[in-house]
Amino acid sequence: MRPRNLIALLALVGVFVALYLTLYKIGVIGVLTCNVGSCETVNTSRWATFLGLPVAAWGLGTYIVILVLALAGMQGVAPRETAWLTALITGWGVLFSAWLTYLELFVIHAICMWCVISATLMLLLFVTSAFDLRQELRGG
Amino acid sequence: MVNQQRAQSTRQFYLVLLGIAVIGGLLIWRTAGKANSRVVAIDVKATPAQAEGYLMGNPDAPVQIMEFADFECPACGQFATVTEPDVRKRIVQTGLASYRFFDFPLTEIHKNTLAASNAAACASDQGKFWEMHDLIYQHQPEWSTEATSDPKKFFGRYANQIGLDVSSWSKCYDDEKHLQRIMANRAEGERRNIRQTPTFIIGTKMIPGSISYDMLKAYVDSAAAQVAQNVAKPDSGAQGGK
């Protein structure tokens, strides 16, 4: 499988993870509650919102952009530019996910499995996009 | 030839993506379908409240709404600031239902929540529980565990803002005069197997989680209809007891 295909695949999985968390956050799936369960603690903490939007919604948007870029790259649309953009976005995604994981571990003191899955996906996406970019720059 | 192979593998790959999209969509759709199945029917006669909570509205209203909530819980905060004003105006003030708030401090995850319950209880000494309740929820981010380890300075400001006698409020707060009352409210929730906040009990239904005004009104209407039915056809046991 070519790196770009893998990026599209991982991004699609990420879309659904983030969609689940977003729907949960806005109360469409389940209801917004506070209890001692970890995902509830994380998703109802003050860190679950960033610039007025749920963090999960930012994730959803990011995964969609990565998916679109990967599909465009697969179709041969500006392959070098999309590879650069994907590497930059996933790099930013990794930093943001690392910050969120730090908050979960050391500030909120609760770990949400779906958030960890998302962070892992983002890391895999970054590594794959780095390979893709290298291949692109070498003219592969 | 190579191009043909490539086109075919691309097509196959799109099919895989489509397959994942369908499976993901189905999983989310299934999860969403389960969301409303957690409402529990309870026997109101068998479980009269043993703690008093904080009452708003006419205690003899046909329907009683009970809310079990934690002051530091964002979901409770969202309900209190977004939905509750409508509930008060259109359900409580019109006499359709009374509203009783019970503290359910989740001290395991919220370090300042007990202090908030304490601040509100002390405001109730001066007849201003609900005013304090509202300010505490409105300003939740500034006094929450992540924001400060000294929430009293914020609560003191709210006490001043709503016109309390701050020195007697402050003494009550420092003495934790109402700790027992607060813990009795929580115990009432535990007795009713409440596991999350907010949880509502409306008539014979226990509804966990934050709900919209429309949903709450529907539960109130259904409880009122049940009460009307019981009045029309009183059961012989209840009559005999009187």
Tab-separated table of C-alpha atoms in Angstrom:
chain	number	residue	atom	x	y	z
A	1	MET	CA	0.000	0.000	0.000
A	2	ARG	CA	1.282	3.457	-0.891
A	3	PRO	CA	1.693	5.916	1.982
A	4	ARG	CA	-1.021	8.152	0.596
A	5	ASN	CA	-3.532	5.322	0.585
A	6	LEU	CA	-2.657	4.549	4.172
A	7	ILE	CA	-3.131	8.233	5.049
A	8	ALA	CA	-6.609	8.195	3.498
A	9	LEU	CA	-7.466	5.016	5.399
A	10	LEU	CA	-6.232	6.288	8.771
A	11	ALA	CA	-7.875	9.675	8.225
A	12	LEU	CA	-11.212	8.012	7.505
A	13	VAL	CA	-10.990	6.024	10.740
A	14	GLY	CA	-10.067	9.293	12.479
A	15	VAL	CA	-13.157	10.981	10.994
A	16	PHE	CA	-15.386	8.424	12.690
A	17	VAL	CA	-13.562	8.544	16.034
A	18	ALA	CA	-13.806	12.349	16.058
A	19	LEU	CA	-17.407	12.245	14.832
A	20	TYR	CA	-18.295	9.939	17.720
A	21	LEU	CA	-16.616	12.260	20.233
A	22	THR	CA	-18.226	15.353	18.689
A	23	LEU	CA	-21.724	13.853	18.712
A	24	TYR	CA	-21.125	12.754	22.286
A	25	LYS	CA	-19.990	16.222	23.274
A	26	ILE	CA	-23.025	17.950	21.765
A	27	GLY	CA	-25.358	15.372	23.301
A	28	VAL	CA	-26.563	13.563	20.156
A	29	ILE	CA	-24.975	10.275	21.197
A	30	GLY	CA	-25.627	9.615	24.827
A	31	VAL	CA	-26.169	12.595	27.055
A	32	LEU	CA	-23.772	15.059	28.471
A	33	THR	CA	-23.177	14.092	32.070
A	34	CYS	CA	-20.541	14.212	34.731
A	35	ASN	CA	-19.593	11.080	36.553
A	36	VAL	CA	-16.442	9.385	37.651
A	37	GLY	CA	-16.036	7.579	34.312
A	38	SER	CA	-13.010	8.812	32.418
A	39	CYS	CA	-14.409	9.828	29.016
A	40	GLU	CA	-17.143	11.849	30.702
A	41	THR	CA	-14.580	13.561	32.908
A	42	VAL	CA	-12.405	14.467	29.942
A	43	ASN	CA	-15.209	15.468	27.598
A	44	THR	CA	-16.929	17.646	30.163
A	45	SER	CA	-13.760	19.303	31.431
A	46	ARG	CA	-13.021	22.903	30.529
A	47	TRP	CA	-10.300	21.642	28.185
A	48	ALA	CA	-12.842	19.936	25.908
A	49	THR	CA	-13.526	23.245	24.159
A	50	PHE	CA	-11.027	25.173	22.064
A	51	LEU	CA	-11.775	28.634	20.623
A	52	GLY	CA	-15.473	28.166	21.259
A	53	LEU	CA	-15.765	24.797	19.508
A	54	PRO	CA	-15.535	21.288	20.969
A	55	VAL	CA	-11.989	19.926	20.633
A	56	ALA	CA	-13.531	16.836	19.023
A	57	ALA	CA	-15.071	19.041	16.318
A	58	TRP	CA	-11.632	20.501	15.552
A	59	GLY	CA	-10.372	16.923	15.263
A	60	LEU	CA	-13.230	16.036	12.950
A	61	GLY	CA	-12.451	18.984	10.676
A	62	THR	CA	-8.747	18.129	10.687
A	63	TYR	CA	-9.328	14.483	9.741
A	64	ILE	CA	-11.666	15.512	6.946
A	65	VAL	CA	-9.054	17.919	5.543
A	66	ILE	CA	-6.358	15.215	5.740
A	67	LEU	CA	-8.677	12.731	3.999
A	68	VAL	CA	-9.501	15.194	1.227
A	69	LEU	CA	-5.810	16.024	0.732
A	70	ALA	CA	-4.894	12.321	0.568
A	71	LEU	CA	-7.645	11.615	-1.960
A	72	ALA	CA	-6.621	14.631	-4.031
A	73	GLY	CA	-2.994	13.481	-3.932
A	74	MET	CA	-4.062	10.000	-5.028
A	75	GLN	CA	-5.807	11.548	-8.018
A	76	GLY	CA	-2.576	13.319	-8.929
A	77	VAL	CA	-3.777	16.794	-7.906
A	78	ALA	CA	-0.735	18.847	-6.843
A	79	PRO	CA	0.978	15.821	-5.226
A	80	ARG	CA	3.929	17.735	-3.810
A	81	GLU	CA	1.841	20.525	-2.306
A	82	THR	CA	-0.687	18.131	-0.794
A	83	ALA	CA	2.151	16.054	0.679
A	84	TRP	CA	3.641	19.162	2.284
A	85	LEU	CA	0.277	20.336	3.586
A	86	THR	CA	-0.568	16.901	4.997
A	87	ALA	CA	2.780	16.675	6.771
A	88	LEU	CA	2.297	20.154	8.258
A	89	ILE	CA	-1.281	19.515	9.384
A	90	THR	CA	-0.532	16.099	10.885
A	91	GLY	CA	2.577	17.543	12.569
A	92	TRP	CA	0.405	20.215	14.170
A	93	GLY	CA	-2.128	17.482	15.010
A	94	VAL	CA	0.526	15.463	16.820
A	95	LEU	CA	1.593	18.483	18.892
A	96	PHE	CA	-2.024	19.308	19.755
A	97	SER	CA	-2.791	15.657	20.639
A	98	ALA	CA	0.329	15.505	22.820
A	99	TRP	CA	-0.870	18.623	24.673
A	100	LEU	CA	-4.321	17.062	25.175
A	101	THR	CA	-2.815	13.787	26.391
A	102	TYR	CA	-0.623	15.746	28.818
A	103	LEU	CA	-3.774	17.484	30.141
A	104	GLU	CA	-5.545	14.148	30.530
A	105	LEU	CA	-2.651	12.620	32.449
A	106	PHE	CA	-1.505	15.482	34.617
A	107	VAL	CA	-4.319	18.044	34.876
A	108	ILE	CA	-7.660	16.272	34.427
A	109	HIS	CA	-6.271	12.999	35.839
A	110	ALA	CA	-8.455	10.884	33.589
A	111	ILE	CA	-7.809	9.070	30.340
A	112	CYS	CA	-10.418	8.858	27.611
A	113	MET	CA	-9.823	5.815	25.410
A	114	TRP	CA	-11.252	7.444	22.286
A	115	CYS	CA	-8.991	10.458	22.738
A	116	VAL	CA	-5.982	8.143	23.035
A	117	ILE	CA	-7.055	6.314	19.875
A	118	SER	CA	-7.304	9.643	18.089
A	119	ALA	CA	-3.864	10.711	19.324
A	120	THR	CA	-2.379	7.402	18.109
A	121	LEU	CA	-4.045	7.797	14.707
A	122	MET	CA	-2.640	11.299	14.409
A	123	LEU	CA	0.856	10.051	15.236
A	124	LEU	CA	0.580	7.263	12.618
A	125	LEU	CA	-0.712	9.809	10.125
A	126	PHE	CA	2.245	12.086	10.752
A	127	VAL	CA	4.785	9.264	10.357
A	128	THR	CA	3.097	8.072	7.152
A	129	SER	CA	2.860	11.564	5.730
A	130	ALA	CA	6.563	12.107	6.464
A	131	PHE	CA	7.319	8.984	4.384
A	132	ASP	CA	4.977	10.221	1.695
A	133	LEU	CA	6.625	13.617	1.611
A	134	ARG	CA	10.109	12.039	1.382
A	135	GLN	CA	8.941	9.873	-1.496
A	136	GLU	CA	7.437	12.892	-3.197
A	137	LEU	CA	10.565	15.014	-2.792
A	138	ARG	CA	12.695	12.192	-4.210
A	139	GLY	CA	10.423	12.180	-7.214
A	140	GLY	CA	8.732	8.852	-6.348
B	1	MET	CA	-1.240	-2.528	-18.828
B	2	VAL	CA	0.395	-0.953	-15.797
B	3	ASN	CA	-2.115	1.880	-15.910
B	4	GLN	CA	-4.969	-0.586	-16.063
B	5	GLN	CA	-3.636	-2.450	-13.023
B	6	ARG	CA	-3.207	0.796	-11.159
B	7	ALA	CA	-6.753	1.907	-11.986
B	8	GLN	CA	-8.076	-1.422	-10.762
B	9	SER	CA	-6.172	-1.273	-7.482
B	10	THR	CA	-7.347	2.314	-6.978
B	11	ARG	CA	-10.930	1.150	-7.509
B	12	GLN	CA	-10.400	-1.641	-4.987
B	13	PHE	CA	-8.975	0.825	-2.533
B	14	TYR	CA	-12.003	3.100	-2.893
B	15	LEU	CA	-14.199	0.094	-2.194
B	16	VAL	CA	-12.247	-0.553	1.019
B	17	LEU	CA	-12.728	3.108	2.007
B	18	LEU	CA	-16.422	2.863	1.233
B	19	GLY	CA	-16.651	-0.316	3.324
B	20	ILE	CA	-15.016	1.428	6.286
B	21	ALA	CA	-17.325	4.435	5.850
B	22	VAL	CA	-20.399	2.194	5.870
B	23	ILE	CA	-19.250	0.224	8.929
B	24	GLY	CA	-18.317	3.438	10.790
B	25	GLY	CA	-21.654	5.024	9.899
B	26	LEU	CA	-23.573	1.968	11.071
B	27	LEU	CA	-21.681	1.811	14.361
B	28	ILE	CA	-22.408	5.473	15.095
B	29	TRP	CA	-26.052	5.090	14.070
B	30	ARG	CA	-26.427	2.071	16.380
B	31	THR	CA	-24.836	3.916	19.288
B	32	ALA	CA	-27.110	6.918	18.730
B	33	GLY	CA	-30.158	4.622	18.802
B	34	LYS	CA	-29.250	3.407	22.276
B	35	ALA	CA	-29.019	6.920	23.715
B	36	ASN	CA	-32.563	7.297	24.979
B	37	SER	CA	-32.994	3.878	26.524
B	38	ARG	CA	-31.626	4.715	29.941
B	39	VAL	CA	-34.659	6.352	31.533
B	40	VAL	CA	-35.732	4.320	34.533
B	41	ALA	CA	-39.237	4.048	35.954
B	42	ILE	CA	-39.367	4.391	39.737
B	43	ASP	CA	-42.040	3.883	42.360
B	44	VAL	CA	-42.527	7.344	43.832
B	45	LYS	CA	-44.698	6.176	46.727
B	46	ALA	CA	-42.039	3.721	47.808
B	47	THR	CA	-39.278	6.321	47.784
B	48	PRO	CA	-40.313	9.598	49.394
B	49	ALA	CA	-37.399	12.010	49.764
B	50	GLN	CA	-35.539	11.780	53.044
B	51	ALA	CA	-33.529	14.957	52.457
B	52	GLU	CA	-35.034	18.343	51.824
B	53	GLY	CA	-32.930	19.729	48.993
B	54	TYR	CA	-33.782	23.298	47.958
B	55	LEU	CA	-37.305	24.036	46.814
B	56	MET	CA	-38.477	26.447	44.154
B	57	GLY	CA	-42.150	27.008	43.366
B	58	ASN	CA	-45.325	25.684	44.892
B	59	PRO	CA	-44.679	22.554	46.995
B	60	ASP	CA	-48.235	21.420	46.255
B	61	ALA	CA	-47.825	21.641	42.463
B	62	PRO	CA	-49.142	18.522	40.694
B	63	VAL	CA	-45.688	17.465	39.524
B	64	GLN	CA	-42.378	17.493	41.351
B	65	ILE	CA	-39.099	17.859	39.501
B	66	MET	CA	-36.017	16.786	41.412
B	67	GLU	CA	-32.557	17.592	40.140
B	68	PHE	CA	-29.417	15.956	41.502
B	69	ALA	CA	-26.472	18.066	40.462
B	70	ASP	CA	-22.854	18.897	41.126
B	71	PHE	CA	-21.912	22.585	41.082
B	72	GLU	CA	-18.600	21.914	39.342
B	73	CYS	CA	-20.000	19.619	36.669
B	74	PRO	CA	-19.982	21.356	33.259
B	75	ALA	CA	-23.020	19.382	32.074
B	76	CYS	CA	-24.956	20.668	35.114
B	77	GLY	CA	-23.618	24.149	34.398
B	78	GLN	CA	-24.834	23.974	30.840
B	79	PHE	CA	-28.289	22.891	31.996
B	80	ALA	CA	-28.439	25.556	34.708
B	81	THR	CA	-27.448	28.406	32.422
B	82	VAL	CA	-29.068	27.394	29.132
B	83	THR	CA	-32.185	25.360	29.932
B	84	GLU	CA	-33.160	26.107	33.516
B	85	PRO	CA	-34.240	29.745	32.993
B	86	ASP	CA	-36.931	28.482	30.598
B	87	VAL	CA	-37.945	25.729	33.010
B	88	ARG	CA	-38.427	28.271	35.788
B	89	LYS	CA	-40.369	30.715	33.672
B	90	ARG	CA	-42.606	28.326	31.798
B	91	ILE	CA	-43.025	25.388	34.175
B	92	VAL	CA	-42.267	26.395	37.770
B	93	GLN	CA	-43.641	29.950	37.807
B	94	THR	CA	-46.782	28.836	35.982
B	95	GLY	CA	-47.443	26.295	38.732
B	96	LEU	CA	-47.130	23.200	36.537
B	97	ALA	CA	-44.402	21.759	38.740
B	98	SER	CA	-42.223	22.456	41.725
B	99	TYR	CA	-38.460	22.188	41.442
B	100	ARG	CA	-36.162	20.730	44.068
B	101	PHE	CA	-32.383	20.850	43.810
B	102	PHE	CA	-30.260	18.260	45.610
B	103	ASP	CA	-26.503	18.611	45.911
B	104	PHE	CA	-24.702	15.613	44.487
B	105	PRO	CA	-21.069	16.718	44.840
B	106	LEU	CA	-18.750	14.426	42.859
B	107	THR	CA	-15.876	15.050	45.229
B	108	GLU	CA	-13.870	12.262	43.574
B	109	ILE	CA	-13.305	14.400	40.461
B	110	HIS	CA	-14.175	17.940	41.536
B	111	LYS	CA	-12.176	19.352	44.417
B	112	ASN	CA	-14.083	22.639	44.708
B	113	THR	CA	-17.592	21.314	44.354
B	114	LEU	CA	-18.209	20.827	48.063
B	115	ALA	CA	-17.088	24.396	48.681
B	116	ALA	CA	-19.640	25.549	46.101
B	117	SER	CA	-22.416	23.545	47.757
B	118	ASN	CA	-21.315	25.089	51.033
B	119	ALA	CA	-21.448	28.611	49.584
B	120	ALA	CA	-24.947	28.018	48.199
B	121	ALA	CA	-26.208	26.453	51.439
B	122	CYS	CA	-24.983	29.471	53.403
B	123	ALA	CA	-26.732	31.790	50.942
B	124	SER	CA	-29.947	29.848	51.569
B	125	ASP	CA	-29.714	30.901	55.234
B	126	GLN	CA	-30.441	34.394	53.971
B	127	GLY	CA	-33.073	33.227	51.504
B	128	LYS	CA	-30.858	33.571	48.444
B	129	PHE	CA	-29.967	30.014	47.513
B	130	TRP	CA	-31.118	30.320	43.912
B	131	GLU	CA	-29.356	33.625	43.323
B	132	MET	CA	-26.101	32.064	44.556
B	133	HIS	CA	-26.799	28.848	42.613
B	134	ASP	CA	-27.108	30.871	39.408
B	135	LEU	CA	-23.918	32.876	39.903
B	136	ILE	CA	-21.930	29.778	40.851
B	137	TYR	CA	-22.987	28.043	37.648
B	138	GLN	CA	-22.571	31.113	35.456
B	139	HIS	CA	-18.993	31.592	36.620
B	140	GLN	CA	-18.042	27.924	36.886
B	141	PRO	CA	-14.801	28.204	34.848
B	142	GLU	CA	-13.298	30.850	37.170
B	143	TRP	CA	-13.629	28.919	40.439
B	144	SER	CA	-13.315	25.300	39.215
B	145	THR	CA	-10.570	22.934	40.359
B	146	GLU	CA	-8.391	23.663	37.324
B	147	ALA	CA	-8.687	27.424	37.845
B	148	THR	CA	-8.072	27.898	41.561
B	149	SER	CA	-7.380	26.244	44.879
B	150	ASP	CA	-9.081	29.097	46.723
B	151	PRO	CA	-12.675	29.269	45.462
B	152	LYS	CA	-13.947	31.195	48.492
B	153	LYS	CA	-12.760	34.546	47.171
B	154	PHE	CA	-15.026	34.078	44.142
B	155	PHE	CA	-18.006	32.896	46.184
B	156	GLY	CA	-17.501	35.854	48.529
B	157	ARG	CA	-17.729	38.159	45.547
B	158	TYR	CA	-20.997	36.533	44.460
B	159	ALA	CA	-22.312	36.832	48.037
B	160	ASN	CA	-21.613	40.531	47.902
B	161	GLN	CA	-23.137	40.828	44.445
B	162	ILE	CA	-26.477	39.324	45.497
B	163	GLY	CA	-26.612	41.503	48.591
B	164	LEU	CA	-25.932	38.993	51.341
B	165	ASP	CA	-24.653	39.927	54.761
B	166	VAL	CA	-21.186	38.790	53.760
B	167	SER	CA	-19.717	38.472	57.257
B	168	SER	CA	-22.395	36.063	58.481
B	169	TRP	CA	-22.282	34.221	55.157
B	170	SER	CA	-18.517	33.947	55.536
B	171	LYS	CA	-18.783	32.588	59.083
B	172	CYS	CA	-21.324	30.004	57.971
B	173	TYR	CA	-18.999	29.065	55.065
B	174	ASP	CA	-15.924	28.702	57.272
B	175	ASP	CA	-17.817	26.689	59.889
B	176	GLU	CA	-19.207	24.421	57.135
B	177	LYS	CA	-22.473	24.796	58.982
B	178	HIS	CA	-24.515	22.922	56.385
B	179	LEU	CA	-22.137	20.091	55.613
B	180	GLN	CA	-24.559	17.545	57.018
B	181	ARG	CA	-27.407	18.897	54.948
B	182	ILE	CA	-25.286	18.733	51.800
B	183	MET	CA	-24.184	15.185	52.518
B	184	ALA	CA	-27.785	14.215	53.265
B	185	ASN	CA	-28.725	15.515	49.820
B	186	ARG	CA	-25.993	13.412	48.259
B	187	ALA	CA	-27.040	10.396	50.339
B	188	GLU	CA	-30.553	10.841	48.996
B	189	GLY	CA	-29.131	10.539	45.487
B	190	GLU	CA	-27.071	7.505	46.388
B	191	ARG	CA	-30.143	5.866	47.888
B	192	ARG	CA	-31.832	6.357	44.539
B	193	ASN	CA	-28.881	4.839	42.685
B	194	ILE	CA	-27.926	8.066	40.999
B	195	ARG	CA	-24.589	7.633	39.262
B	196	GLN	CA	-24.129	10.797	37.261
B	197	THR	CA	-25.024	14.443	37.249
B	198	PRO	CA	-27.312	16.005	36.407
B	199	THR	CA	-30.030	13.411	36.976
B	200	PHE	CA	-33.693	14.371	37.047
B	201	ILE	CA	-36.623	12.677	38.684
B	202	ILE	CA	-39.903	13.844	37.212
B	203	GLY	CA	-42.989	12.054	38.457
B	204	THR	CA	-42.187	8.363	38.152
B	205	LYS	CA	-39.264	8.701	35.750
B	206	MET	CA	-35.584	9.000	36.525
B	207	ILE	CA	-33.692	10.637	33.654
B	208	PRO	CA	-29.896	10.640	33.788
B	209	GLY	CA	-28.014	13.386	31.969
B	210	SER	CA	-28.676	16.899	30.802
B	211	ILE	CA	-31.940	17.224	28.878
B	212	SER	CA	-33.491	19.873	26.680
B	213	TYR	CA	-36.424	22.052	27.706
B	214	ASP	CA	-38.730	20.216	25.304
B	215	MET	CA	-37.832	16.821	26.734
B	216	LEU	CA	-38.267	18.050	30.286
B	217	LYS	CA	-41.637	19.593	29.444
B	218	ALA	CA	-42.738	16.317	27.847
B	219	TYR	CA	-41.872	14.432	31.041
B	220	VAL	CA	-43.729	17.029	33.126
B	221	ASP	CA	-46.807	16.749	30.884
B	222	SER	CA	-46.753	12.983	31.058
B	223	ALA	CA	-46.393	13.073	34.867
B	224	ALA	CA	-49.260	15.594	35.096
B	225	ALA	CA	-51.444	13.332	32.956
B	226	GLN	CA	-50.629	10.426	35.241
B	227	VAL	CA	-51.545	12.491	38.306
B	228	ALA	CA	-54.837	13.553	36.685
B	229	GLN	CA	-55.594	9.920	35.896
B	230	ASN	CA	-54.860	8.879	39.496
B	231	VAL	CA	-57.167	11.605	40.799
B	232	ALA	CA	-59.939	10.477	38.465
B	233	LYS	CA	-59.509	6.826	39.417
B	234	PRO	CA	-58.088	6.728	42.961
B	235	ASP	CA	-56.893	3.260	43.921
B	236	SER	CA	-58.773	1.726	46.815
B	237	GLY	CA	-55.626	1.243	48.941
B	238	ALA	CA	-54.839	4.965	48.958
B	239	GLN	CA	-58.447	5.842	49.749
B	240	GLY	CA	-58.616	3.367	52.600
B	241	GLY	CA	-55.511	4.841	54.166
B	242	LYS	CA	-57.010	8.325	54.475
